mmCIF file with all atom_site columns, C-alpha atoms in Angstrom:
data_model
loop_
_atom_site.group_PDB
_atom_site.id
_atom_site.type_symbol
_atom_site.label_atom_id
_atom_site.label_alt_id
_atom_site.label_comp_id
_atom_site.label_asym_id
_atom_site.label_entity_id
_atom_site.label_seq_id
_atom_site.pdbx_PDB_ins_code
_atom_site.Cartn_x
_atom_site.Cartn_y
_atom_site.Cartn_z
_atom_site.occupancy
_atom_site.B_iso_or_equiv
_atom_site.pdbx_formal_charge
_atom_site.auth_seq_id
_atom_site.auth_comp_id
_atom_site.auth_asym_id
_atom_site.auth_atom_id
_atom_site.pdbx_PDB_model_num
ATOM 1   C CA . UNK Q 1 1   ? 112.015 104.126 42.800  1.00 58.00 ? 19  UNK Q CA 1
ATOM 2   C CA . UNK Q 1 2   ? 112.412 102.328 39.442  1.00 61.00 ? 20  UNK Q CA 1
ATOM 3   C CA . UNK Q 1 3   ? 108.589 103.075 38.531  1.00 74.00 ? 21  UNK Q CA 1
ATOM 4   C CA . UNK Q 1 4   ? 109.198 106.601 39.316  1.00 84.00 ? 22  UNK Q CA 1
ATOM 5   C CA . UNK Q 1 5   ? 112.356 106.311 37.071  1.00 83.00 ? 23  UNK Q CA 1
ATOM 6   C CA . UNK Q 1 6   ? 110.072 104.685 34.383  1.00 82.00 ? 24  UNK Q CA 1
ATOM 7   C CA . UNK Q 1 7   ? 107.827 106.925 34.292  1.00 87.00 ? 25  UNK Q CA 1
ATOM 8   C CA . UNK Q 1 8   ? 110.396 109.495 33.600  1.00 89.00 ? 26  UNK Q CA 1
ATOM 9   C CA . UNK Q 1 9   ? 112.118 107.545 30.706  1.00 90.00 ? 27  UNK Q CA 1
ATOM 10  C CA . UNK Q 1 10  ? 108.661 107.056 28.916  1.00 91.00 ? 28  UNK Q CA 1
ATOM 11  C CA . UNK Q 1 11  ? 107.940 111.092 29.802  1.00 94.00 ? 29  UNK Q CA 1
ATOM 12  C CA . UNK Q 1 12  ? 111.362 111.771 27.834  1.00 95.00 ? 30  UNK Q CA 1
ATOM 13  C CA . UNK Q 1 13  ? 110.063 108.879 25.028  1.00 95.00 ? 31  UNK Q CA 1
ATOM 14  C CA . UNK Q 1 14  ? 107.410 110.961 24.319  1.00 96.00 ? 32  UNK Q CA 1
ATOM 15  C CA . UNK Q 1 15  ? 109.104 114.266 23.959  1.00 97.00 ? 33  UNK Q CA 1
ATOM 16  C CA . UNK Q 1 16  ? 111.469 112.418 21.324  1.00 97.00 ? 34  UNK Q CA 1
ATOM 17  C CA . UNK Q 1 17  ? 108.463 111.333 19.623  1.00 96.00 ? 35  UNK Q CA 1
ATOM 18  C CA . UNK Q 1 18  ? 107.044 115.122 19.435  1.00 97.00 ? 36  UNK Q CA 1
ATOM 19  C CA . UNK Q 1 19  ? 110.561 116.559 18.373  1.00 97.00 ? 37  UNK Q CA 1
ATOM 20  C CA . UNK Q 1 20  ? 111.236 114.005 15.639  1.00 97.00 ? 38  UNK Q CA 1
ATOM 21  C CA . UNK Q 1 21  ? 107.647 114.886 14.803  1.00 97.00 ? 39  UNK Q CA 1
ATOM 22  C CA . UNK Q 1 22  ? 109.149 118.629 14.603  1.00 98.00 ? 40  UNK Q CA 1
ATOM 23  C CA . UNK Q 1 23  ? 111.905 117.623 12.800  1.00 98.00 ? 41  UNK Q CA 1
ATOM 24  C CA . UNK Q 1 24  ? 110.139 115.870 9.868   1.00 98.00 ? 42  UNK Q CA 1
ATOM 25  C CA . UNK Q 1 25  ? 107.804 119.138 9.168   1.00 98.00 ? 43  UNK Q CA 1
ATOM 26  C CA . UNK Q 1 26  ? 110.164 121.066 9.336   1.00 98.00 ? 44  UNK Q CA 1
ATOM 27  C CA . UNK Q 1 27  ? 112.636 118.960 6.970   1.00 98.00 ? 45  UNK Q CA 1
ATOM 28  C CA . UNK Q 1 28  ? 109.603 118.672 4.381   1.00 98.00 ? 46  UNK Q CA 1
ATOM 29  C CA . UNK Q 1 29  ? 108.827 122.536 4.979   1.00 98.00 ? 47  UNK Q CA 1
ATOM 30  C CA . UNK Q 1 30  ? 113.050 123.454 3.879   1.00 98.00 ? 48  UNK Q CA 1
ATOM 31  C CA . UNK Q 1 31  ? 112.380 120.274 1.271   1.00 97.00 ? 49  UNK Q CA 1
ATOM 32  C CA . UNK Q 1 32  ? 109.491 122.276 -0.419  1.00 96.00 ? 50  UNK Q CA 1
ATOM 33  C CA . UNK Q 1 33  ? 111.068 125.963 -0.139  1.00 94.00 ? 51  UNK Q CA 1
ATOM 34  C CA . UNK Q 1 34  ? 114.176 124.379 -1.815  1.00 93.00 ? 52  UNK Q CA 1
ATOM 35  C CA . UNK Q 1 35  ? 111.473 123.133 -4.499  1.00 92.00 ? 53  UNK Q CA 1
ATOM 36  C CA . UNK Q 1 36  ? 110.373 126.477 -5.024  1.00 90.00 ? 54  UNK Q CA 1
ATOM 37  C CA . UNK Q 1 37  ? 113.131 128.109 -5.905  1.00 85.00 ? 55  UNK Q CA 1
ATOM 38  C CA . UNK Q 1 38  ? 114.470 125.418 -8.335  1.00 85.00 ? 56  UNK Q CA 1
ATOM 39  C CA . UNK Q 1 39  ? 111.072 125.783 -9.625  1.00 86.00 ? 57  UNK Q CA 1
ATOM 40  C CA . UNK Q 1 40  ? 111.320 130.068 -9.555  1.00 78.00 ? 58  UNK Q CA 1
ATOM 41  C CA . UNK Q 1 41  ? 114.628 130.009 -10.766 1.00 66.00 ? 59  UNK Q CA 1
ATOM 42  C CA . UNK Q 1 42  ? 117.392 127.650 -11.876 1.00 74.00 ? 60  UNK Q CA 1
ATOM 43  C CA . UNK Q 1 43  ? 120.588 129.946 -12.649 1.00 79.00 ? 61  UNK Q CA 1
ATOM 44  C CA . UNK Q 1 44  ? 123.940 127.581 -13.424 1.00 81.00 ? 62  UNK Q CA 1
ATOM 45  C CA . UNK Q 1 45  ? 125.267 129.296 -10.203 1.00 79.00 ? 63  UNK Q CA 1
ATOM 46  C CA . UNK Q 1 46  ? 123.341 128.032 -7.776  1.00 84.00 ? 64  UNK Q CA 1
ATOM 47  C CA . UNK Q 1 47  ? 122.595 124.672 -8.705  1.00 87.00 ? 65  UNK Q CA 1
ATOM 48  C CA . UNK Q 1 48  ? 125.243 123.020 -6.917  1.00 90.00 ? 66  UNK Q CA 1
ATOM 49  C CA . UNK Q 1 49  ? 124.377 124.685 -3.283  1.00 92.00 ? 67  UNK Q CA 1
ATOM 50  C CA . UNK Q 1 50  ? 120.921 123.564 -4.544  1.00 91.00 ? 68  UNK Q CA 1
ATOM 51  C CA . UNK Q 1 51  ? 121.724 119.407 -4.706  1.00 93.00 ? 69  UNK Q CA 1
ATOM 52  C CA . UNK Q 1 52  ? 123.944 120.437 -2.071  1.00 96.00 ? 70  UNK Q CA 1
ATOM 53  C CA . UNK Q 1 53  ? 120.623 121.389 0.249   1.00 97.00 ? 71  UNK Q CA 1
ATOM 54  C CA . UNK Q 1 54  ? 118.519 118.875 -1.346  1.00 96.00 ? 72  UNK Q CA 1
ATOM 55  C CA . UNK Q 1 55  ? 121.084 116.099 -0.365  1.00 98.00 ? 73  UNK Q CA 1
ATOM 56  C CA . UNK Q 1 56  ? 121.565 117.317 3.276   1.00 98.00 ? 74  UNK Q CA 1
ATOM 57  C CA . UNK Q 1 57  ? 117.790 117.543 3.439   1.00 98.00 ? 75  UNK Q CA 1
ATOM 58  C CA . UNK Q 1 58  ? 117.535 113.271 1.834   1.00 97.00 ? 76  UNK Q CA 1
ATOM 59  C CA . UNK Q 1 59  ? 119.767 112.548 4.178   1.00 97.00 ? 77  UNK Q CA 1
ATOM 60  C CA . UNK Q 1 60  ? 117.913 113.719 7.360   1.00 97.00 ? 78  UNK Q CA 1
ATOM 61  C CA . UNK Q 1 61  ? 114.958 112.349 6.015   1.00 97.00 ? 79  UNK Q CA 1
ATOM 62  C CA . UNK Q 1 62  ? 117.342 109.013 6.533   1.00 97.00 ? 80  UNK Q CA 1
ATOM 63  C CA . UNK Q 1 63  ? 117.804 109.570 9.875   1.00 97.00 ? 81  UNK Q CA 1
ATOM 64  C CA . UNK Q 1 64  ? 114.447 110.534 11.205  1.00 97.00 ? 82  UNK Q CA 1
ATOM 65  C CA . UNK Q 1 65  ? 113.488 106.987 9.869   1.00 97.00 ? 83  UNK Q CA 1
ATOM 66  C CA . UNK Q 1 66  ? 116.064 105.753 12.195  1.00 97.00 ? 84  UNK Q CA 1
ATOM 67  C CA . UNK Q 1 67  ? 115.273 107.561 14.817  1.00 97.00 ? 85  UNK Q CA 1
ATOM 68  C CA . UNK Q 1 68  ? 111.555 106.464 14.817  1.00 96.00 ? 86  UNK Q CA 1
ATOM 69  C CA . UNK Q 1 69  ? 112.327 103.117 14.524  1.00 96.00 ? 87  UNK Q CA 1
ATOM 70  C CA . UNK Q 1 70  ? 115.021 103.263 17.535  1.00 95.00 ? 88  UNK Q CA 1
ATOM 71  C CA . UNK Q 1 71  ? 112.220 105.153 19.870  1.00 95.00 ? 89  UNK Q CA 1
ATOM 72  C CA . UNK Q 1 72  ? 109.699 102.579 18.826  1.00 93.00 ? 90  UNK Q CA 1
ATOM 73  C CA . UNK Q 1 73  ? 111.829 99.957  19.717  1.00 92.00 ? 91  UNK Q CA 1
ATOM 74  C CA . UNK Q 1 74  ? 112.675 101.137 23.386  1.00 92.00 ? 92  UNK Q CA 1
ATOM 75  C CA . UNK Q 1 75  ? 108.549 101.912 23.701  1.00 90.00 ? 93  UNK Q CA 1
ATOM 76  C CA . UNK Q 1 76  ? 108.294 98.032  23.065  1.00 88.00 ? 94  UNK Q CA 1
ATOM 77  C CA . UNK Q 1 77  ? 111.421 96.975  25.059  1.00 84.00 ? 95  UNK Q CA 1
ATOM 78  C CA . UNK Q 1 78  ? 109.505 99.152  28.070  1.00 83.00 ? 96  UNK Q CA 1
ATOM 79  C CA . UNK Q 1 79  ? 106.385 97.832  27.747  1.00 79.00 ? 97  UNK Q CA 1
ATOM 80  C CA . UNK Q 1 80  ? 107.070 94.113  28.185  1.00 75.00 ? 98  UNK Q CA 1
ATOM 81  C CA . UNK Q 1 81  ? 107.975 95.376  31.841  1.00 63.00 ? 99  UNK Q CA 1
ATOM 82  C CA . UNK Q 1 82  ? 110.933 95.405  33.466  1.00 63.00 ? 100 UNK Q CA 1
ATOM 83  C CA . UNK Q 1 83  ? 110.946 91.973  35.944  1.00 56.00 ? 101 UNK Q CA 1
ATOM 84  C CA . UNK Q 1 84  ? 114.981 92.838  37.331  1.00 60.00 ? 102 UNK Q CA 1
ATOM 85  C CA . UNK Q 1 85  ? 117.049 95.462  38.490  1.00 61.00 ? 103 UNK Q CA 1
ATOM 86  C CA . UNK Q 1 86  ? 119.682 94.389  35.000  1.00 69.00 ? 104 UNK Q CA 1
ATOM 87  C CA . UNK Q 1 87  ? 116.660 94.806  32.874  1.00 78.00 ? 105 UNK Q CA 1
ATOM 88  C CA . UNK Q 1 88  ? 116.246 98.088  34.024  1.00 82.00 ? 106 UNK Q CA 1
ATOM 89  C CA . UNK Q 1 89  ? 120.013 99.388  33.533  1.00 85.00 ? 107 UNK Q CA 1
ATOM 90  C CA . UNK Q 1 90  ? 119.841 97.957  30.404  1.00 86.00 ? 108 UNK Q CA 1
ATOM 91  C CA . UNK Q 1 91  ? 116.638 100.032 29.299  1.00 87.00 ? 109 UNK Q CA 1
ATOM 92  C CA . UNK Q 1 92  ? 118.477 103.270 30.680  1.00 90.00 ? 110 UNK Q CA 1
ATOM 93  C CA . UNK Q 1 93  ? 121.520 102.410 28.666  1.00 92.00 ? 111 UNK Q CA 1
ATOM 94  C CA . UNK Q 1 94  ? 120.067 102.368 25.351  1.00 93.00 ? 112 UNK Q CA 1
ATOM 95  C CA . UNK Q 1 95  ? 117.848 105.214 26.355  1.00 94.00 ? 113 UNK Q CA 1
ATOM 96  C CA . UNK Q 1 96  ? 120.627 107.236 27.060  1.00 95.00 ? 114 UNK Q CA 1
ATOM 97  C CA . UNK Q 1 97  ? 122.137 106.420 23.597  1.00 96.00 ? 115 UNK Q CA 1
ATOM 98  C CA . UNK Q 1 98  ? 119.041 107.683 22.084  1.00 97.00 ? 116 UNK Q CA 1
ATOM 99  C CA . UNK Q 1 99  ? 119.359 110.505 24.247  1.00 97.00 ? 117 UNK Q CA 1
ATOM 100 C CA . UNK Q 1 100 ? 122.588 111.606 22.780  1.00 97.00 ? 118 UNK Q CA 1
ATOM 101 C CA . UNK Q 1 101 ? 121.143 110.624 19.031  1.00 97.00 ? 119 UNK Q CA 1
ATOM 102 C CA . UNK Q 1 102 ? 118.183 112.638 19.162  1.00 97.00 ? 120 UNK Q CA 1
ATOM 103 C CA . UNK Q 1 103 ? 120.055 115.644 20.900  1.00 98.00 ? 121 UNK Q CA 1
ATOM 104 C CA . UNK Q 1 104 ? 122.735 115.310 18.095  1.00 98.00 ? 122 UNK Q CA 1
ATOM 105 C CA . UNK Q 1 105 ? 120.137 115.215 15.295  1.00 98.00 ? 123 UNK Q CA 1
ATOM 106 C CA . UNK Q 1 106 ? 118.365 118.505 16.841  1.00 98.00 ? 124 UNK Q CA 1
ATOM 107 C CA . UNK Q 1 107 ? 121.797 120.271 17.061  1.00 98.00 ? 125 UNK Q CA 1
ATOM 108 C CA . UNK Q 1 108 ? 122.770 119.264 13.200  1.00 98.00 ? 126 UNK Q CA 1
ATOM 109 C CA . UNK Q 1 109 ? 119.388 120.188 12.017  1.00 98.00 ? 127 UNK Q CA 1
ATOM 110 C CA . UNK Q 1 110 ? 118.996 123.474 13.719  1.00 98.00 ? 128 UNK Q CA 1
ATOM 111 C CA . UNK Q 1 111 ? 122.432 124.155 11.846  1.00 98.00 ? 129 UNK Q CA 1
ATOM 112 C CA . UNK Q 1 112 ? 121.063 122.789 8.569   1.00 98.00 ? 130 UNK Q CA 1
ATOM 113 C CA . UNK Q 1 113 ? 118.205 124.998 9.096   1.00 98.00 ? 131 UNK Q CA 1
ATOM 114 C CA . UNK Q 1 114 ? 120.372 127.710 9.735   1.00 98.00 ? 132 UNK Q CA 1
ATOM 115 C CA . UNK Q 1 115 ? 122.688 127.433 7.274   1.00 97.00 ? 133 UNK Q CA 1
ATOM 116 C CA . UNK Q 1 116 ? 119.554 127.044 4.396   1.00 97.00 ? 134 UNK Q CA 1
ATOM 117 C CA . UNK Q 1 117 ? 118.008 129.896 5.759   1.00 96.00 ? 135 UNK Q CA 1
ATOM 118 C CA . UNK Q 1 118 ? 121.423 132.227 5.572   1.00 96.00 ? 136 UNK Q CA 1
ATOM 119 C CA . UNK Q 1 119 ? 121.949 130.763 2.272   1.00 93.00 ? 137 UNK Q CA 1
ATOM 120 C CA . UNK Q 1 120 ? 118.344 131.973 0.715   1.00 91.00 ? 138 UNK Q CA 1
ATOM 121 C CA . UNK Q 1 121 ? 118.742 135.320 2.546   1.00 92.00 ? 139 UNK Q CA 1
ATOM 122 C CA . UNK Q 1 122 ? 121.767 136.310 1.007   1.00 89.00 ? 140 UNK Q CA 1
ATOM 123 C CA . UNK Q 1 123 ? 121.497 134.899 -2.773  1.00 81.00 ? 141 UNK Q CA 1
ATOM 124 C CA . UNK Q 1 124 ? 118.058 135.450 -3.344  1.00 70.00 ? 142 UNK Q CA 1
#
């Protein structure tokens, strides 16, 4: 039962490692837009939604380095094996944590995303 559960938890491991992946193209892909219009066109009016973007952007750029060093760190905590049951609830503890982490990050970047996207739509 618990390798079947492993299994599962390093399945899920990987799909964090392919989202954060995501996450991190798409952050430099809004990173470079946002350079292009600063570049196109910097009125007075915008500039502040501008560092405002650039700032939220920075800041995820924070947190995917976080991330990637917390999934990292449960790939190494799983391999050195898992010799009792406590190690094991221990390893589904933090994994949950990073469960909720990553699951927050992809909710407040689709919003980010979102919100950019809205933003250039309607002022540009």
């Amino acid at each position: 039962m618990i390798n079947s559960k492993k299994g599962h938890l390093k399945n899920e491991r990987e799909t964090f490692l392919r989202t954060r992946e995501y996450i991190q193209q798409e952050n430099v892909f809004l990173k470079n837009q946002l350079a292009d219009i600063i570049k196109n066109d910097i009125k007075p009016e915008i500039l502040e939604q501008v560092e405002y973007f650039q700032n939220q952007f920075i800041n995820k750029d924070a947190v995917i380095a976080l991330l990637r060093y917390d999934i990292a760190n449960q790939n190494k905590l799983s391999e050195h094996g898992i010799e009792h049951n406590g190690d094991f609830v221990k390893l589904q503890a933090r994994q949950g944590k990073l469960r909720g982490d990553m699951e927050k990050m992809e909710r407040e970047f689709s919003m980010l995303k979102f919100q950019f996207n809205t933003y250039i739509a309607e002022s540009l």
